[in-house]
C-alpha atoms as a printed R data frame, in Angstrom:
    type eleno elety resid chain resno       x      y      z
1   ATOM     1    CA   MET     A     1  71.254 79.667 55.421
2   ATOM     2    CA   SER     A     2  73.821 78.053 57.732
3   ATOM     3    CA   GLN     A     3  75.613 74.880 56.668
4   ATOM     4    CA   THR     A     4  74.167 73.031 59.686
5   ATOM     5    CA   LYS     A     5  70.611 73.999 58.721
6   ATOM     6    CA   LYS     A     6  71.228 72.842 55.168
7   ATOM     7    CA   ILE     A     7  72.359 69.464 56.491
8   ATOM     8    CA   MET     A     8  69.197 69.162 58.595
9   ATOM     9    CA   GLU     A     9  66.978 69.661 55.524
10  ATOM    10    CA   LEU     A    10  68.542 66.695 53.738
11  ATOM    11    CA   PRO     A    11  66.894 63.235 53.793
12  ATOM    12    CA   LYS     A    12  67.962 61.138 56.791
13  ATOM    13    CA   LYS     A    13  70.169 58.719 54.824
14  ATOM    14    CA   THR     A    14  71.849 61.551 52.937
15  ATOM    15    CA   LYS     A    15  72.392 63.470 56.172
16  ATOM    16    CA   ALA     A    16  73.961 60.418 57.821
17  ATOM    17    CA   LEU     A    17  76.292 59.911 54.854
18  ATOM    18    CA   LEU     A    18  77.332 63.570 54.893
19  ATOM    19    CA   ILE     A    19  78.144 63.501 58.592
20  ATOM    20    CA   THR     A    20  80.175 60.336 58.078
21  ATOM    21    CA   LEU     A    21  82.119 62.020 55.258
22  ATOM    22    CA   ILE     A    22  82.876 64.984 57.512
23  ATOM    23    CA   VAL     A    23  84.238 62.639 60.128
24  ATOM    24    CA   ALA     A    24  86.361 60.902 57.486
25  ATOM    25    CA   VAL     A    25  88.094 64.227 56.876
26  ATOM    26    CA   VAL     A    26  88.732 64.538 60.607
27  ATOM    27    CA   LEU     A    27  90.243 61.038 60.657
28  ATOM    28    CA   LEU     A    28  92.665 61.955 57.886
29  ATOM    29    CA   THR     A    29  93.779 64.878 60.025
30  ATOM    30    CA   ILE     A    30  94.243 62.582 63.007
31  ATOM    31    CA   ALA     A    31  96.584 60.380 60.997
32  ATOM    32    CA   GLY     A    32  99.010 63.274 60.711
33  ATOM    33    CA   CYS     A    33  99.061 64.055 64.435
34  ATOM    34    CA   THR     A    34 102.189 63.245 66.407
35  ATOM    35    CA   THR     A    35 102.564 62.500 70.090
36  ATOM    36    CA   LYS     A    36 105.405 62.325 72.593
37  ATOM    37    CA   TYR     A    37 104.236 59.104 74.212
38  ATOM    38    CA   ASP     A    38 106.879 56.543 75.090
39  ATOM    39    CA   PHE     A    39 105.457 53.485 73.382
40  ATOM    40    CA   GLY     A    40 108.113 51.292 74.955
41  ATOM    41    CA   ARG     A    41 106.969 52.168 78.456
42  ATOM    42    CA   ALA     A    42 104.634 49.204 78.847
43  ATOM    43    CA   SER     A    43 106.710 46.027 78.755
44  ATOM    44    CA   ARG     A    44 105.438 42.782 77.307
45  ATOM    45    CA   ASP     A    45 105.377 41.236 80.774
46  ATOM    46    CA   GLU     A    46 103.304 44.142 82.132
47  ATOM    47    CA   ALA     A    47 100.870 43.877 79.241
48  ATOM    48    CA   THR     A    48 100.473 40.147 79.781
49  ATOM    49    CA   ALA     A    49  99.846 40.603 83.500
50  ATOM    50    CA   GLU     A    50  97.292 43.330 82.870
51  ATOM    51    CA   SER     A    51  95.482 41.298 80.228
52  ATOM    52    CA   ALA     A    52  95.246 38.305 82.539
53  ATOM    53    CA   ALA     A    53  93.478 40.298 85.269
54  ATOM    54    CA   THR     A    54  89.799 39.666 85.861
55  ATOM    55    CA   VAL     A    55  87.749 42.685 84.830
56  ATOM    56    CA   GLU     A    56  84.491 43.507 86.532
57  ATOM    57    CA   THR     A    57  82.376 46.380 85.179
58  ATOM    58    CA   GLU     A    58  78.996 47.637 86.239
59  ATOM    59    CA   THR     A    59  76.335 46.902 83.661
60  ATOM    60    CA   ALA     A    60  74.713 50.090 82.416
61  ATOM    61    CA   VAL     A    61  70.952 50.413 82.600
62  ATOM    62    CA   PRO     A    62  69.458 49.173 79.307
63  ATOM    63    CA   VAL     A    63  67.871 51.981 77.325
64  ATOM    64    CA   SER     A    64  64.672 49.998 76.850
65  ATOM    65    CA   SER     A    65  64.120 49.710 80.606
66  ATOM    66    CA   ILE     A    66  64.126 53.454 81.233
67  ATOM    67    CA   GLN     A    67  60.758 55.196 81.184
68  ATOM    68    CA   HIS     A    68  61.839 58.739 81.967
69  ATOM    69    CA   PRO     A    69  65.125 59.825 80.305
70  ATOM    70    CA   VAL     A    70  66.319 63.305 81.188
71  ATOM    71    CA   ASP     A    71  65.244 66.178 78.980
72  ATOM    72    CA   PRO     A    72  67.919 67.453 76.565
73  ATOM    73    CA   SER     A    73  68.012 70.678 78.597
74  ATOM    74    CA   TRP     A    74  69.704 68.671 81.396
75  ATOM    75    CA   PHE     A    75  72.905 69.038 79.370
76  ATOM    76    CA   ASP     A    76  72.705 72.839 79.029
77  ATOM    77    CA   ASP     A    77  75.206 73.321 81.863
78  ATOM    78    CA   THR     A    78  77.328 70.301 80.889
79  ATOM    79    CA   ALA     A    79  80.737 70.254 79.216
80  ATOM    80    CA   ILE     A    80  81.615 67.129 77.237
81  ATOM    81    CA   VAL     A    81  85.356 66.449 77.034
82  ATOM    82    CA   GLY     A    82  86.636 63.920 74.526
83  ATOM    83    CA   ASP     A    83  88.850 62.900 71.635
84  ATOM    84    CA   SER     A    84  87.995 62.202 67.987
85  ATOM    85    CA   VAL     A    85  85.408 59.590 68.976
86  ATOM    86    CA   THR     A    86  83.506 62.318 70.813
87  ATOM    87    CA   VAL     A    87  84.034 64.727 67.909
88  ATOM    88    CA   MET     A    88  81.687 62.468 65.925
89  ATOM    89    CA   LEU     A    89  79.087 62.813 68.683
90  ATOM    90    CA   GLN     A    90  79.506 66.594 68.479
91  ATOM    91    CA   TYR     A    91  78.887 66.579 64.717
92  ATOM    92    CA   TYR     A    92  75.851 64.389 65.241
93  ATOM    93    CA   CYS     A    93  74.389 66.717 67.875
94  ATOM    94    CA   ASP     A    94  75.236 69.887 65.933
95  ATOM    95    CA   SER     A    95  73.436 68.562 62.856
96  ATOM    96    CA   ASP     A    96  70.039 68.937 64.574
97  ATOM    97    CA   THR     A    97  69.625 72.628 65.284
98  ATOM    98    CA   GLU     A    98  65.861 72.438 65.818
99  ATOM    99    CA   ASN     A    99  65.908 69.702 68.471
100 ATOM   100    CA   PRO     A   100  69.496 69.203 69.653
101 ATOM   101    CA   PRO     A   101  69.585 65.755 71.292
102 ATOM   102    CA   LEU     A   102  71.879 66.907 74.107
103 ATOM   103    CA   GLY     A   103  70.510 70.410 74.459
104 ATOM   104    CA   LYS     A   104  73.157 73.130 74.678
105 ATOM   105    CA   ALA     A   105  75.934 70.822 75.806
106 ATOM   106    CA   MET     A   106  79.343 72.464 75.477
107 ATOM   107    CA   PHE     A   107  81.657 70.181 73.516
108 ATOM   108    CA   TYR     A   108  85.299 70.530 74.554
109 ATOM   109    CA   CYS     A   109  86.980 68.010 72.279
110 ATOM   110    CA   SER     A   110  90.022 67.514 70.103
111 ATOM   111    CA   ALA     A   111  91.292 64.761 67.819
112 ATOM   112    CA   SER     A   112  94.119 62.723 69.389
113 ATOM   113    CA   LEU     A   113  93.392 64.128 72.866
114 ATOM   114    CA   GLY     A   114  94.242 61.903 75.824
115 ATOM   115    CA   TYR     A   115  94.535 62.104 79.580
116 ATOM   116    CA   GLY     A   116  98.298 62.508 79.194
117 ATOM   117    CA   ASN     A   117  98.703 65.086 76.426
118 ATOM   118    CA   ALA     A   118  95.825 67.099 77.882
119 ATOM   119    CA   GLN     A   119  98.341 68.085 80.564
120 ATOM   120    CA   TRP     A   120 101.040 69.300 78.199
121 ATOM   121    CA   ASP     A   121 101.921 72.986 78.082
122 ATOM   122    CA   LEU     A   122  99.278 75.033 76.257
123 ATOM   123    CA   TYR     A   123 101.838 76.196 73.684
124 ATOM   124    CA   ASP     A   124 103.630 72.890 73.115
125 ATOM   125    CA   GLU     A   125 104.199 72.509 69.384
126 ATOM   126    CA   ASN     A   126 102.632 69.029 69.422
127 ATOM   127    CA   ALA     A   127  99.712 69.927 71.679
128 ATOM   128    CA   VAL     A   128  96.149 69.055 70.658
129 ATOM   129    CA   HIS     A   129  94.246 71.053 73.256
130 ATOM   130    CA   PRO     A   130  90.488 71.603 72.697
131 ATOM   131    CA   LEU     A   131  89.331 74.594 70.676
132 ATOM   132    CA   TYR     A   132  86.438 76.340 72.419
133 ATOM   133    CA   LYS     A   133  84.911 79.559 71.048
134 ATOM   134    CA   GLY     A   134  87.897 80.147 68.807
135 ATOM   135    CA   GLU     A   135  90.659 79.623 71.365
136 ATOM   136    CA   ASN     A   136  92.644 76.639 72.591
137 ATOM   137    CA   HIS     A   137  92.306 75.798 76.274
138 ATOM   138    CA   LEU     A   138  93.638 73.256 78.741
139 ATOM   139    CA   VAL     A   139  91.217 70.510 79.741
140 ATOM   140    CA   GLU     A   140  91.884 71.266 83.406
141 ATOM   141    CA   ASP     A   141  90.325 74.710 82.804
142 ATOM   142    CA   VAL     A   142  87.115 73.330 81.305
143 ATOM   143    CA   ILE     A   143  84.923 74.502 84.207
144 ATOM   144    CA   PRO     A   144  86.119 78.137 84.466
145 ATOM   145    CA   VAL     A   145  86.240 78.439 80.655
146 ATOM   146    CA   THR     A   146  82.731 77.074 79.980
147 ATOM   147    CA   GLY     A   147  80.981 77.777 83.270
148 ATOM   148    CA   ALA     A   148  79.828 74.147 83.338
149 ATOM   149    CA   LYS     A   149  78.372 72.624 86.492
150 ATOM   150    CA   LYS     A   150  78.756 69.080 85.161
151 ATOM   151    CA   VAL     A   151  81.578 67.566 83.113
152 ATOM   152    CA   ILE     A   152  81.454 64.307 81.130
153 ATOM   153    CA   ILE     A   153  84.924 63.001 80.232
154 ATOM   154    CA   THR     A   154  85.505 60.293 77.624
155 ATOM   155    CA   LEU     A   155  89.233 59.781 77.002
156 ATOM   156    CA   GLY     A   156  91.820 57.013 77.217
157 ATOM   157    CA   MET     A   157  92.157 55.568 73.722
158 ATOM   158    CA   ASN     A   158  95.179 57.780 73.030
159 ATOM   159    CA   ASP     A   159  96.865 56.796 76.322
160 ATOM   160    CA   LEU     A   160  96.528 53.031 76.451
161 ATOM   161    CA   SER     A   161  99.400 52.261 74.090
162 ATOM   162    CA   ASN     A   162 101.585 53.165 77.060
163 ATOM   163    CA   GLY     A   163  99.846 50.639 79.288
164 ATOM   164    CA   VAL     A   164  96.928 50.586 81.670
165 ATOM   165    CA   ASP     A   165  98.896 51.864 84.649
166 ATOM   166    CA   TYR     A   166 100.227 54.872 82.736
167 ATOM   167    CA   ALA     A   167  96.769 55.724 81.401
168 ATOM   168    CA   PHE     A   168  95.208 55.526 84.851
169 ATOM   169    CA   GLU     A   169  97.945 57.638 86.458
170 ATOM   170    CA   GLN     A   170  97.379 60.342 83.858
171 ATOM   171    CA   ALA     A   171  93.591 60.134 84.228
172 ATOM   172    CA   GLN     A   172  93.750 60.474 87.993
173 ATOM   173    CA   ALA     A   173  96.069 63.494 87.712
174 ATOM   174    CA   LEU     A   174  93.744 65.198 85.225
175 ATOM   175    CA   PHE     A   175  90.632 64.567 87.343
176 ATOM   176    CA   GLU     A   176  92.361 66.201 90.307
177 ATOM   177    CA   LYS     A   177  93.292 69.260 88.255
178 ATOM   178    CA   ILE     A   178  89.762 69.638 86.886
179 ATOM   179    CA   LYS     A   179  88.255 69.319 90.354
180 ATOM   180    CA   LYS     A   180  90.696 71.843 91.802
181 ATOM   181    CA   ASN     A   181  89.514 74.428 89.263
182 ATOM   182    CA   GLY     A   182  85.825 73.571 89.765
183 ATOM   183    CA   PRO     A   183  85.317 72.115 93.239
184 ATOM   184    CA   ASP     A   184  81.516 72.267 93.071
185 ATOM   185    CA   ALA     A   185  81.163 70.494 89.723
186 ATOM   186    CA   ILE     A   186  80.019 66.904 89.245
187 ATOM   187    CA   ILE     A   187  82.483 64.816 87.241
188 ATOM   188    CA   TYR     A   188  81.061 62.028 85.056
189 ATOM   189    CA   ILE     A   189  83.872 59.658 84.085
190 ATOM   190    CA   GLU     A   190  82.782 57.752 81.002
191 ATOM   191    CA   SER     A   191  84.340 54.465 79.962
192 ATOM   192    CA   THR     A   192  86.779 54.349 77.072
193 ATOM   193    CA   THR     A   193  84.941 52.851 74.095
194 ATOM   194    CA   PRO     A   194  85.836 49.546 72.387
195 ATOM   195    CA   MET     A   195  87.636 48.990 69.106
196 ATOM   196    CA   LEU     A   196  87.113 46.502 66.277
197 ATOM   197    CA   ASN     A   197  88.579 43.105 67.067
198 ATOM   198    CA   SER     A   198  90.784 43.185 63.946
199 ATOM   199    CA   PHE     A   199  92.556 46.406 65.005
200 ATOM   200    CA   GLN     A   200  93.649 45.263 68.462
201 ATOM   201    CA   ARG     A   201  97.349 45.438 69.284
202 ATOM   202    CA   GLU     A   202  99.659 43.942 71.882
203 ATOM   203    CA   VAL     A   203  98.864 46.594 74.500
204 ATOM   204    CA   LEU     A   204  96.049 48.647 72.973
205 ATOM   205    CA   ASN     A   205  93.239 46.110 72.929
206 ATOM   206    CA   ASN     A   206  89.750 45.626 74.292
207 ATOM   207    CA   GLU     A   207  90.873 43.526 77.235
208 ATOM   208    CA   ASN     A   208  93.110 46.325 78.462
209 ATOM   209    CA   ILE     A   209  90.406 48.884 77.723
210 ATOM   210    CA   ARG     A   210  88.078 46.917 80.008
211 ATOM   211    CA   LEU     A   211  90.767 46.726 82.681
212 ATOM   212    CA   PHE     A   212  91.298 50.480 82.425
213 ATOM   213    CA   ASN     A   213  87.565 51.079 82.651
214 ATOM   214    CA   SER     A   214  87.358 48.968 85.793
215 ATOM   215    CA   LYS     A   215  90.036 51.185 87.352
216 ATOM   216    CA   LEU     A   216  88.082 54.297 86.374
217 ATOM   217    CA   LYS     A   217  84.939 52.877 87.958
218 ATOM   218    CA   GLU     A   218  86.766 51.951 91.162
219 ATOM   219    CA   TYR     A   219  88.213 55.468 91.317
220 ATOM   220    CA   ALA     A   220  84.848 57.171 90.722
221 ATOM   221    CA   ASP     A   221  83.147 54.969 93.323
222 ATOM   222    CA   SER     A   222  85.805 55.875 95.889
223 ATOM   223    CA   MET     A   223  85.550 59.628 95.394
224 ATOM   224    CA   GLY     A   224  82.039 60.273 96.687
225 ATOM   225    CA   ASP     A   225  78.924 61.845 95.210
226 ATOM   226    CA   ASP     A   226  80.801 64.383 93.078
227 ATOM   227    CA   TYR     A   227  82.070 61.596 90.815
228 ATOM   228    CA   ARG     A   228  79.959 59.203 88.719
229 ATOM   229    CA   PHE     A   229  81.020 56.398 86.353
230 ATOM   230    CA   LEU     A   230  79.204 55.896 83.044
231 ATOM   231    CA   ASP     A   231  79.730 52.480 81.433
232 ATOM   232    CA   PHE     A   232  78.923 53.041 77.752
233 ATOM   233    CA   TYR     A   233  81.446 50.362 76.781
234 ATOM   234    CA   SER     A   234  79.087 47.626 77.971
235 ATOM   235    CA   VAL     A   235  76.233 49.076 75.910
236 ATOM   236    CA   ILE     A   236  78.023 49.603 72.586
237 ATOM   237    CA   ALA     A   237  80.205 46.452 72.654
238 ATOM   238    CA   ASP     A   238  79.071 43.113 71.208
239 ATOM   239    CA   GLU     A   239  78.927 39.806 73.093
240 ATOM   240    CA   ASN     A   240  82.701 39.421 72.696
241 ATOM   241    CA   GLY     A   241  83.463 42.880 74.049
242 ATOM   242    CA   ASP     A   242  84.390 44.328 70.651
243 ATOM   243    CA   LEU     A   243  83.046 47.306 68.706
244 ATOM   244    CA   PRO     A   244  80.449 45.883 66.298
245 ATOM   245    CA   LEU     A   245  81.213 46.416 62.622
246 ATOM   246    CA   GLU     A   246  77.866 48.140 62.034
247 ATOM   247    CA   TYR     A   247  78.789 50.835 64.562
248 ATOM   248    CA   CYS     A   248  82.269 51.519 63.132
249 ATOM   249    CA   SER     A   249  82.779 54.307 60.574
250 ATOM   250    CA   ASP     A   250  86.451 53.519 59.860
251 ATOM   251    CA   ALA     A   251  86.530 49.740 59.610
252 ATOM   252    CA   ASP     A   252  89.269 49.873 56.945
253 ATOM   253    CA   TYR     A   253  91.376 52.490 58.681
254 ATOM   254    CA   MET     A   254  91.463 52.677 62.495
255 ATOM   255    CA   GLY     A   255  88.557 50.611 63.794
256 ATOM   256    CA   ILE     A   256  87.534 52.924 66.637
257 ATOM   257    CA   HIS     A   257  85.269 55.700 65.354
258 ATOM   258    CA   PHE     A   258  81.473 55.703 65.350
259 ATOM   259    CA   THR     A   259  78.678 55.767 62.793
260 ATOM   260    CA   VAL     A   260  75.564 57.930 63.070
261 ATOM   261    CA   GLU     A   261  73.675 54.919 64.448
262 ATOM   262    CA   ALA     A   262  76.268 54.481 67.191
263 ATOM   263    CA   CYS     A   263  75.910 58.165 68.101
264 ATOM   264    CA   GLU     A   264  72.136 57.725 68.370
265 ATOM   265    CA   LYS     A   265  72.767 54.869 70.813
266 ATOM   266    CA   TRP     A   266  75.255 57.035 72.706
267 ATOM   267    CA   VAL     A   267  72.778 59.889 73.086
268 ATOM   268    CA   ASP     A   268  70.119 57.474 74.373
269 ATOM   269    CA   PHE     A   269  72.622 56.043 76.835
270 ATOM   270    CA   LEU     A   270  73.573 59.445 78.210
271 ATOM   271    CA   ARG     A   271  69.987 60.617 78.581
272 ATOM   272    CA   ASN     A   272  69.070 57.405 80.372
273 ATOM   273    CA   ASN     A   273  72.097 57.027 82.647
274 ATOM   274    CA   VAL     A   274  73.422 60.422 83.765
């Protein structure tokens, strides 16, 4: 019997705890990852100017107002690109082998992945490129590697310490590379998710995440029908724009990763908004 099937046969609370423990192991691995980001790139003046900007985001459609969410099979030709936050979603989806909530979606994720380091050389000693079917691949090759017709990208948390402008420049460059290698694919740009209020920093904080998300939305809206923006931030965040404590699985460690309940909300959001 496969390990995934064994997990599925456990009681719901036990299964949720087990998945959370698996993710905890992943988070310990993340702590040891190194990057080549220049954390001095974003000056204090730049950060202050960015934080003072007015952020306007499109409100996502509430799950309760949708009567006909897409069938899980909609995701069968979809690649989902993300960092360790999305790795939790992958574990959640993989735990249900009988009725996978996102069908046969192809997860193309890696802990510590960002828009910037996704563009490093494939054999860079510090690279964290996604592992897909036993081999590491560049994110820009996601379409030819997986054969996906749709790509959902959720990155940014590992870029924003260098400032909003840097993160957006890297995101735009990566989108162009992905589209060049799959010109017929539809690109879903998903908002970077919020963090706990207590873990916010001078530059990496929820206000700058919202500003970055507004830039992603503006970009997607300007690129035509092949690009769509998905605002999950507005759905998962509380009234203050922070990640709620009940949805955070690492409240004593990093303050950004999700619980099983948050992944359930994420799946509902995707099925109701793609």
